[in-house]
Amino acid sequence: MTTPTVTITDNATGKTSECPVLVPTYGPRVIDTKNLYKDLGMFTHDPGFMTTSACRSSITFLDGDEGKLFHRGYPIEQLAEHSSYLEVCYLLLYGELPTKTQFEEFEYQVKFRSNVHERVNHMYSGYMYDAHPMSIMVGVMGALSSYYHEALDLNDPVDRDLTAKRVIAKMPTLAAQCYKYAIGHPFVYPNNSLGYVENFLNMMFSHPMNTYTPDPVAVRALEVMLILHADHEQNASTSTVRLAGSAGANPFACMAAGMVTLWGPAHGGANEAVLHMLNEIKTPENIPQFIARAKDQNDTFRLMGFGHRVYKNFDPRSRVIRKVCHDLLEHMPANVNARVFDIALKLEELALKDEYFIERKLYPNVDFYSGIILKALGIPESMFTVMFGLGRAVGWIAQWLEMMQDPDFRIGRPRQLYVGSRQREYVPIGQRG
Ligand code: ACO
């Protein structure tokens, strides 16, 4: 069978380029424009990468129009219902669900590496007492590169695999340490007799003076939240990790780069922004005024936690997390956060009925509900994006591993459409008008 092609013709010169059409398992076919410059002397121009595929990947498939999300072929709804976060980590890294023995070995390997070098604990004191936890996470994550650099051979699959396990193992410890540092509590060491999520909650909320027993409903809610954030194909932070990794950078430094991108409010910072917005709304009576602001083209305000670049129908993660969120709120005794939850539920109801949001296909995204869940779990708003990073770290490292094994792997280097000055002569400062 001949490879399908698309012919691109430069009408100015009559030259053509025969571009192979690549056929994916699912999703739109992809035009391979690698030879375009050679054939036509032209680049493609696509700010925001709206229609550009930058790599082959077999990890995650998502269909924004149909509202589908699969990891290694498994629908996210099934994983959220039946799986655990660590099992999803295994699936993302190795492509298959583990057998019982494989899972136990993987869990052991991860737990075994959950502690961080004692010197990492000293890094925190260099940060301002009120530093944003994401700024600390960027630093401490990057600092792990200093512990695993010389001995790490990026060309050795065993070393790369070890790196992936280290990232998954140490993320909860670093995240909990950021929180403990912020509130001035002593760090709590990992407890390997606990499950991954319980261990994280224990490091967050136990204290030498108190024992802490996590609520199983809270554990499950967080487990599902982490599963839903585990990977989302070539999003901004993952693409950052791949780009940094393509230069051969240390993988822990690449993770720190991913963390930087995640911090932005248009990406992982949205869950924190949702809570700020709910606090700003103050009472359900004020909601229509905020919806009106979001619709006003002359106002830069947007409803945080609404809309998505790819999901223009619904975000399948939102359906799952919405239920977890509603269940958790029902389970929790009435608490000081009840007002915020009432506002969130009312806002969701009103926006979903509003023509502006319906027409533009703006639905609550996963961050809208994850912020509420995290608030209900007692996690402070400043930690919300760290929590997103905790879940997403496996996606970053799985995509990094995939890239490192890809025969097409080369340094990522976009081109540009130069619109600056033409060549001109340097004028000495005294002669400039
Ligand atoms: N509130 C009000 N209007 C919105 C919103 C919103 N949250 N999101 C998009 N719109 C409007 C835009 O003003 C635009 O209207 P127009 O066509 O009349 O000009 C239209 O909907 C399309 O919006 P774009 O900005 O073109 O959509 P894009 O795909 O570029 O942006 C994004 C997606 C960044 C997520 C955007 O919807 C947004 O800013 N949402 C709020 C922040 C947020 O929740 N981010 C989390 C993303 S999910 C994640 O990272 C897991």
Coordinates of C-alpha atoms and ligand atoms in Angstrom, one line a residue:
M1 CA 0.0 0.0 0.0
T2 CA 1.4 3.4 -0.9
T3 CA 1.8 6.0 1.8
P4 CA -0.9 8.6 1.6
T5 CA 0.4 12.1 0.9
V6 CA -0.7 15.7 0.8
T7 CA 0.8 17.9 -1.9
I8 CA 1.6 21.4 -0.9
T9 CA 2.1 23.8 -3.8
D10 CA 3.8 27.2 -3.6
N11 CA 1.6 29.1 -6.0
A12 CA 4.3 31.8 -6.4
T13 CA 7.0 29.4 -7.7
G14 CA 5.0 26.4 -8.8
K15 CA 7.2 24.1 -6.6
T16 CA 5.5 21.3 -4.7
S17 CA 6.3 19.3 -1.6
E18 CA 4.8 15.8 -1.3
C19 CA 4.1 15.4 2.4
P20 CA 3.5 12.0 3.9
V21 CA 0.2 11.7 5.9
L22 CA 0.8 9.8 9.1
V23 CA -2.2 7.8 10.4
P24 CA -2.6 7.6 14.2
T25 CA -4.5 4.9 16.2
Y26 CA -7.1 7.6 17.0
G27 CA -7.4 11.3 16.2
P28 CA -6.8 13.4 13.1
R29 CA -4.2 12.3 10.6
V30 CA -1.0 14.2 10.7
I31 CA 0.9 15.9 7.8
D32 CA 4.6 15.3 8.0
T33 CA 6.1 18.6 7.0
K34 CA 9.7 17.7 7.7
N35 CA 10.7 18.1 4.0
L36 CA 8.9 21.4 3.5
Y37 CA 11.9 23.6 4.0
K38 CA 14.0 21.4 1.7
D39 CA 11.4 21.3 -1.0
L40 CA 9.9 24.8 -0.8
G41 CA 12.2 26.8 1.4
M42 CA 9.3 27.5 3.8
F43 CA 8.4 26.9 7.4
T44 CA 5.0 26.3 8.9
H45 CA 3.6 28.9 11.3
D46 CA 1.5 27.8 14.2
P47 CA 1.6 30.0 17.3
G48 CA 0.4 28.2 20.4
F49 CA 0.9 24.9 18.5
M50 CA -2.8 24.8 17.7
T51 CA -2.4 22.2 14.9
T52 CA 1.2 21.0 15.4
S53 CA 2.1 17.5 16.5
A54 CA 5.6 17.6 18.0
C55 CA 6.2 13.9 18.7
R56 CA 4.9 10.3 18.5
S57 CA 3.4 9.1 21.7
S58 CA 1.7 6.0 22.8
I59 CA 0.9 7.1 26.4
T60 CA -2.2 9.2 26.4
F61 CA -4.9 9.8 23.8
L62 CA -7.5 12.6 24.2
D63 CA -10.3 13.7 22.0
G64 CA -11.5 17.2 22.9
D65 CA -14.5 17.1 20.7
E66 CA -15.8 13.8 22.0
G67 CA -14.6 14.3 25.6
K68 CA -12.4 11.2 25.7
L69 CA -9.2 10.5 27.6
F70 CA -7.4 7.2 27.5
H71 CA -4.1 6.2 29.2
R72 CA -2.5 3.4 27.3
G73 CA -5.9 2.6 25.9
Y74 CA -7.8 2.5 29.2
P75 CA -10.6 5.1 29.6
I76 CA -9.9 7.5 32.5
E77 CA -13.3 6.8 34.0
Q78 CA -12.3 3.1 34.4
L79 CA -9.0 4.0 35.9
A80 CA -10.5 6.5 38.3
E81 CA -13.1 3.9 39.4
H82 CA -11.0 0.8 39.7
S83 CA -7.3 1.7 39.9
S84 CA -4.9 3.3 42.3
Y85 CA -2.5 6.2 41.6
L86 CA 0.6 4.0 41.9
E87 CA -1.0 1.4 39.5
V88 CA -1.7 4.2 37.0
C89 CA 2.0 5.3 37.4
Y90 CA 3.0 1.8 36.4
L91 CA 0.7 1.8 33.5
L92 CA 2.0 5.1 32.2
L93 CA 5.6 4.1 32.6
Y94 CA 5.5 0.6 31.3
G95 CA 2.5 0.5 29.0
E96 CA 0.6 -2.3 30.7
L97 CA -1.3 -2.8 33.9
P98 CA 0.9 -4.7 36.3
T99 CA 0.3 -8.2 37.6
K100 CA 0.0 -8.5 41.4
T101 CA 3.7 -9.4 41.7
Q102 CA 4.8 -6.7 39.4
F103 CA 2.7 -4.1 41.3
E104 CA 4.1 -5.3 44.7
E105 CA 7.7 -5.0 43.4
F106 CA 7.0 -1.6 41.9
E107 CA 5.4 -0.3 45.1
Y108 CA 8.3 -1.6 47.1
Q109 CA 10.8 0.1 44.7
V110 CA 9.0 3.4 45.0
K111 CA 8.5 3.3 48.8
F112 CA 12.2 2.3 49.2
R113 CA 13.1 5.7 47.6
S114 CA 10.6 7.9 49.4
N115 CA 13.0 9.7 51.6
V116 CA 15.1 12.6 50.4
H117 CA 18.8 13.2 51.3
E118 CA 19.0 14.9 54.7
R119 CA 20.8 17.9 53.1
V120 CA 17.7 18.7 51.0
N121 CA 15.9 19.5 54.3
H122 CA 18.3 22.3 54.8
M123 CA 17.5 24.0 51.5
Y124 CA 14.1 25.2 52.7
S125 CA 15.6 27.6 55.2
G126 CA 17.0 29.7 52.3
Y127 CA 13.5 30.6 51.2
M128 CA 11.4 33.5 52.5
Y129 CA 9.0 32.5 55.3
D130 CA 6.1 33.4 53.0
A131 CA 7.5 32.0 49.7
H132 CA 5.0 30.5 47.4
P133 CA 5.2 26.7 47.7
M134 CA 5.6 26.4 43.9
S135 CA 8.7 28.6 44.0
I136 CA 10.1 26.2 46.7
M137 CA 9.1 23.1 44.7
V138 CA 10.9 24.5 41.6
G139 CA 14.0 24.9 43.7
V140 CA 14.0 21.6 45.6
M141 CA 13.0 19.5 42.6
G142 CA 15.8 21.1 40.6
A143 CA 18.1 20.5 43.5
L144 CA 17.6 16.8 43.3
S145 CA 19.7 17.0 40.1
S146 CA 22.7 17.7 42.3
Y147 CA 22.2 14.3 44.0
Y148 CA 21.7 12.4 40.8
H149 CA 23.9 13.8 38.1
E150 CA 27.4 12.4 37.7
A151 CA 26.2 8.8 38.4
L152 CA 23.3 9.1 36.1
D153 CA 23.8 7.8 32.6
L154 CA 21.0 9.1 30.4
N155 CA 21.8 6.4 27.8
D156 CA 21.3 3.6 30.3
P157 CA 17.7 2.4 30.4
V158 CA 18.2 1.1 33.9
D159 CA 19.3 4.5 35.1
R160 CA 16.4 6.1 33.4
D161 CA 14.0 3.7 35.0
L162 CA 15.5 4.4 38.4
T163 CA 15.0 8.1 37.8
A164 CA 11.3 7.6 37.1
K165 CA 10.9 5.7 40.4
R166 CA 12.8 8.3 42.3
V167 CA 10.6 11.1 40.9
I168 CA 7.4 9.3 41.9
A169 CA 8.8 8.4 45.3
K170 CA 10.1 11.8 46.3
M171 CA 7.4 14.1 45.0
P172 CA 5.1 13.6 48.0
T173 CA 7.9 14.1 50.4
L174 CA 9.0 17.3 48.8
A175 CA 5.4 18.6 48.5
A176 CA 4.7 17.9 52.2
Q177 CA 8.0 19.5 53.2
C178 CA 7.0 22.7 51.4
Y179 CA 3.8 22.8 53.4
K180 CA 5.5 22.1 56.7
Y181 CA 8.1 24.7 56.1
A182 CA 5.4 27.3 55.3
I183 CA 3.5 26.7 58.6
G184 CA 6.7 26.3 60.7
H185 CA 6.1 22.6 61.6
P186 CA 8.8 20.0 61.8
F187 CA 9.1 17.8 58.7
V188 CA 7.5 14.4 59.0
Y189 CA 9.5 11.6 57.5
P190 CA 7.9 9.1 55.0
N191 CA 6.3 6.1 56.6
N192 CA 6.6 3.1 54.3
S193 CA 4.0 1.1 56.2
L194 CA 1.4 3.4 54.7
G195 CA 0.0 3.5 51.2
Y196 CA 1.2 6.2 48.8
V197 CA -1.7 8.6 49.4
E198 CA -2.0 7.9 53.1
N199 CA 1.8 8.5 53.5
F200 CA 1.5 11.9 51.8
L201 CA -1.5 12.9 54.0
N202 CA 0.5 11.7 57.0
M203 CA 3.5 13.8 56.1
M204 CA 1.2 16.8 55.6
F205 CA -1.0 16.6 58.7
S206 CA 0.7 14.5 61.4
H207 CA 2.8 16.3 64.0
P208 CA 5.0 14.9 66.8
M209 CA 2.4 16.0 69.3
N210 CA -0.6 14.4 67.5
T211 CA -1.3 11.1 65.8
Y212 CA -3.2 11.5 62.5
T213 CA -5.6 9.0 61.0
P214 CA -6.6 9.9 57.5
D215 CA -10.3 9.6 56.6
P216 CA -10.7 6.8 54.0
V217 CA -13.1 9.0 52.0
A218 CA -10.6 11.8 51.9
V219 CA -7.8 9.3 50.9
R220 CA -9.9 8.0 48.0
A221 CA -10.8 11.5 46.9
L222 CA -7.2 12.5 46.7
E223 CA -6.3 9.2 45.0
V224 CA -8.8 9.9 42.3
M225 CA -7.6 13.5 42.0
L226 CA -4.0 12.3 41.5
I227 CA -5.1 9.7 38.9
L228 CA -7.0 12.4 37.0
H229 CA -4.0 14.6 36.9
A230 CA -1.4 11.9 36.1
D231 CA -1.0 12.7 32.4
H232 CA -2.6 14.8 29.7
E233 CA -0.4 14.3 26.6
Q234 CA 1.5 17.3 25.2
N235 CA 0.2 20.0 27.5
A236 CA 2.4 23.1 28.3
S237 CA 4.3 21.6 31.3
T238 CA 4.9 18.2 29.6
S239 CA 6.1 19.9 26.5
T240 CA 8.5 22.0 28.6
V241 CA 9.8 18.8 30.2
R242 CA 10.3 17.2 26.7
L243 CA 12.0 20.4 25.3
A244 CA 14.4 20.7 28.3
G245 CA 15.0 16.9 28.1
S246 CA 15.6 17.1 24.4
A247 CA 18.8 19.1 25.1
G248 CA 20.0 16.2 27.3
A249 CA 19.4 18.1 30.6
N250 CA 19.3 16.3 33.9
P251 CA 15.8 14.8 34.3
F252 CA 15.3 16.3 37.8
A253 CA 16.1 19.7 36.3
C254 CA 13.6 18.9 33.5
M255 CA 11.0 18.2 36.2
A256 CA 11.7 21.5 37.8
A257 CA 11.2 23.2 34.3
G258 CA 7.8 21.4 34.1
M259 CA 7.0 22.7 37.5
V260 CA 7.7 26.3 36.4
T261 CA 5.3 26.0 33.5
L262 CA 2.7 24.3 35.6
W263 CA 2.7 27.3 38.0
G264 CA 1.1 29.6 35.4
P265 CA -2.6 30.5 36.1
A266 CA -3.6 29.4 32.5
H267 CA -2.3 25.9 33.4
G268 CA -1.9 24.4 36.9
G269 CA -2.3 27.6 38.7
A270 CA -6.0 27.6 37.8
N271 CA -7.1 25.5 40.8
E272 CA -5.6 28.1 43.2
A273 CA -7.1 30.9 41.1
V274 CA -10.5 29.2 41.4
L275 CA -10.4 29.4 45.2
H276 CA -9.3 33.0 45.1
M277 CA -12.2 33.8 42.8
L278 CA -14.7 32.0 45.1
N279 CA -13.4 34.0 48.1
E280 CA -13.6 37.2 46.1
I281 CA -17.3 36.4 45.2
K282 CA -18.0 36.2 48.9
T283 CA -21.7 35.4 48.8
P284 CA -23.9 33.6 46.3
E285 CA -25.8 36.8 45.6
N286 CA -22.7 38.3 44.0
I287 CA -22.3 35.5 41.5
P288 CA -24.3 37.1 38.6
Q289 CA -22.1 40.2 38.9
F290 CA -19.0 38.0 38.4
I291 CA -20.6 36.1 35.5
A292 CA -21.4 39.4 33.9
R293 CA -17.7 40.5 34.3
A294 CA -16.5 37.2 32.7
K295 CA -18.8 37.9 29.7
D296 CA -17.7 41.5 29.3
Q297 CA -15.1 41.7 26.5
N298 CA -13.7 44.9 28.0
D299 CA -12.9 43.2 31.3
T300 CA -9.9 40.8 31.5
F301 CA -11.7 38.8 34.3
R302 CA -12.4 35.1 33.4
L303 CA -14.2 32.5 35.3
M304 CA -11.3 30.5 36.6
G305 CA -11.8 26.8 36.3
F306 CA -13.9 27.2 33.2
G307 CA -12.9 26.4 29.6
H308 CA -10.2 24.3 28.1
R309 CA -7.9 24.5 25.1
V310 CA -8.6 21.0 24.0
Y311 CA -12.0 19.9 25.5
K312 CA -14.6 21.9 23.7
N313 CA -17.4 19.4 24.6
F314 CA -16.7 18.3 28.1
D315 CA -13.7 17.4 30.1
P316 CA -14.1 13.7 31.0
R317 CA -12.0 14.2 34.1
S318 CA -14.5 16.8 35.3
R319 CA -17.4 14.3 35.2
V320 CA -15.4 12.0 37.5
I321 CA -14.1 14.6 39.8
R322 CA -17.4 16.4 40.0
K323 CA -18.9 13.2 41.6
V324 CA -16.0 12.7 43.9
C325 CA -16.3 16.4 44.9
H326 CA -20.0 16.2 45.6
D327 CA -19.6 12.9 47.5
L328 CA -16.8 14.4 49.6
L329 CA -18.8 17.5 50.5
E330 CA -21.8 15.3 51.5
H331 CA -19.5 13.1 53.7
M332 CA -17.7 16.0 55.4
P333 CA -19.4 17.5 58.4
A334 CA -20.5 21.1 58.0
N335 CA -17.3 23.1 58.3
V336 CA -15.9 26.6 58.0
N337 CA -15.5 26.1 54.2
A338 CA -19.2 25.5 53.7
R339 CA -19.7 29.0 52.3
V340 CA -17.1 28.6 49.6
F341 CA -18.6 25.2 48.6
D342 CA -22.1 26.8 48.3
I343 CA -20.7 29.5 46.1
A344 CA -18.9 27.0 43.9
L345 CA -22.0 24.8 43.4
K346 CA -24.2 27.8 42.7
L347 CA -21.6 29.2 40.2
E348 CA -21.4 25.9 38.4
E349 CA -25.2 25.8 38.2
L350 CA -25.6 29.4 36.8
A351 CA -22.7 29.3 34.4
L352 CA -23.9 26.0 32.9
K353 CA -27.3 27.6 32.1
D354 CA -25.8 30.8 30.7
E355 CA -25.9 31.3 26.9
Y356 CA -22.4 32.8 26.8
F357 CA -20.8 29.7 28.3
I358 CA -23.0 27.3 26.4
E359 CA -22.2 28.9 23.0
R360 CA -18.5 28.9 23.7
K361 CA -18.5 25.4 25.1
L362 CA -17.0 26.6 28.4
Y363 CA -17.6 23.9 31.0
P364 CA -16.0 23.6 34.5
N365 CA -12.6 22.0 34.0
V366 CA -10.9 19.5 36.3
D367 CA -9.3 22.4 38.2
F368 CA -12.6 23.9 39.2
Y369 CA -13.5 20.8 41.2
S370 CA -9.9 19.8 42.3
G371 CA -9.6 23.2 44.1
I372 CA -12.8 22.5 46.0
I373 CA -11.7 18.9 46.9
L374 CA -8.3 20.1 48.1
K375 CA -10.0 22.8 50.2
A376 CA -12.3 20.2 51.8
L377 CA -9.2 18.1 52.6
G378 CA -7.7 21.0 54.5
I379 CA -4.9 21.7 52.0
P380 CA -4.2 25.4 51.8
E381 CA -4.8 27.2 48.5
S382 CA -1.2 28.1 48.0
M383 CA -0.5 24.3 47.9
F384 CA -3.0 23.5 45.1
T385 CA -0.7 23.8 42.2
V386 CA 1.9 21.7 44.1
M387 CA -0.8 19.0 44.4
F388 CA -1.4 19.2 40.6
G389 CA 2.4 18.7 40.2
L390 CA 2.3 15.8 42.6
G391 CA -0.1 14.0 40.3
R392 CA 1.5 15.1 37.0
A393 CA 5.1 14.2 37.9
V394 CA 4.5 10.7 36.6
G395 CA 3.2 12.0 33.3
W396 CA 6.3 14.2 32.9
I397 CA 8.7 11.5 33.6
A398 CA 6.8 8.9 31.5
Q399 CA 6.9 11.3 28.5
W400 CA 10.6 12.0 29.2
L401 CA 11.3 8.3 29.2
E402 CA 9.3 7.8 25.9
M403 CA 11.2 10.7 24.3
M404 CA 14.6 9.3 25.3
Q405 CA 13.7 6.0 23.6
D406 CA 12.3 7.5 20.4
P407 CA 14.4 6.9 17.3
D408 CA 13.3 10.4 16.0
F409 CA 14.6 12.0 19.2
R410 CA 16.5 15.2 18.5
I411 CA 16.8 18.6 20.2
G412 CA 13.5 20.5 20.1
R413 CA 14.1 23.7 18.2
P414 CA 11.1 25.6 16.8
R415 CA 11.6 28.1 13.9
Q416 CA 10.1 31.6 13.7
L417 CA 8.5 34.2 11.4
Y418 CA 10.9 37.1 11.7
V419 CA 9.1 40.4 11.5
G420 CA 11.9 42.7 12.9
S421 CA 14.1 45.4 11.2
R422 CA 16.0 44.8 8.0
Q423 CA 19.7 44.9 8.2
R424 CA 21.0 48.4 9.2
E425 CA 24.3 50.0 10.2
Y426 CA 25.4 50.6 13.8
V427 CA 25.2 54.3 14.8
P428 CA 27.5 55.5 17.6
I429 CA 25.6 56.8 20.6
G430 CA 26.7 60.4 20.1
Q431 CA 25.3 60.4 16.6
R432 CA 21.8 59.1 17.4
G433 CA 19.0 61.6 17.0
Ligands
ACO1 N1 -14.4 32.8 31.3 C1 -14.9 33.7 30.4 N2 -14.7 33.6 29.1 C2 -13.9 32.6 28.7 C3 -13.3 31.7 29.5 C4 -13.5 31.8 30.9 N3 -12.9 31.0 31.8 N4 -12.5 30.9 28.8 C5 -12.6 31.3 27.6 N5 -13.5 32.3 27.4 C6 -14.0 32.9 26.2 C7 -12.9 33.8 25.6 O1 -13.0 35.1 26.0 C8 -13.2 33.6 24.1 O2 -14.4 34.4 23.8 P1 -14.6 35.1 22.4 O3 -14.6 34.0 21.4 O4 -15.8 35.9 22.5 O5 -13.3 36.0 22.2 C9 -13.7 32.2 24.0 O6 -14.2 31.8 25.3 C10 -12.6 31.2 23.6 O7 -11.5 31.4 24.5 P2 -10.0 31.2 24.2 O8 -9.2 32.1 25.2 O9 -9.7 31.4 22.7 O10 -9.7 29.7 24.5 P3 -8.3 29.0 24.8 O11 -8.5 27.6 24.3 O12 -7.2 29.8 24.1 O13 -8.1 29.1 26.3 C11 -8.1 28.5 28.6 C12 -8.3 28.0 27.2 C13 -6.7 29.2 28.8 C14 -8.2 27.3 29.6 C15 -9.3 29.5 28.9 O14 -10.5 28.9 28.8 C16 -9.1 30.1 30.4 O15 -8.4 31.1 30.5 N6 -9.8 29.5 31.4 C17 -9.6 30.0 32.7 C18 -8.3 29.4 33.3 C19 -8.4 27.9 33.6 O16 -9.4 27.4 34.2 N7 -7.3 27.2 33.2 C20 -7.2 25.8 33.5 C21 -7.0 25.1 32.2 S1 -7.2 23.4 32.4 C22 -5.7 22.8 33.0 O17 -4.7 23.4 32.9 C23 -5.8 21.5 33.7

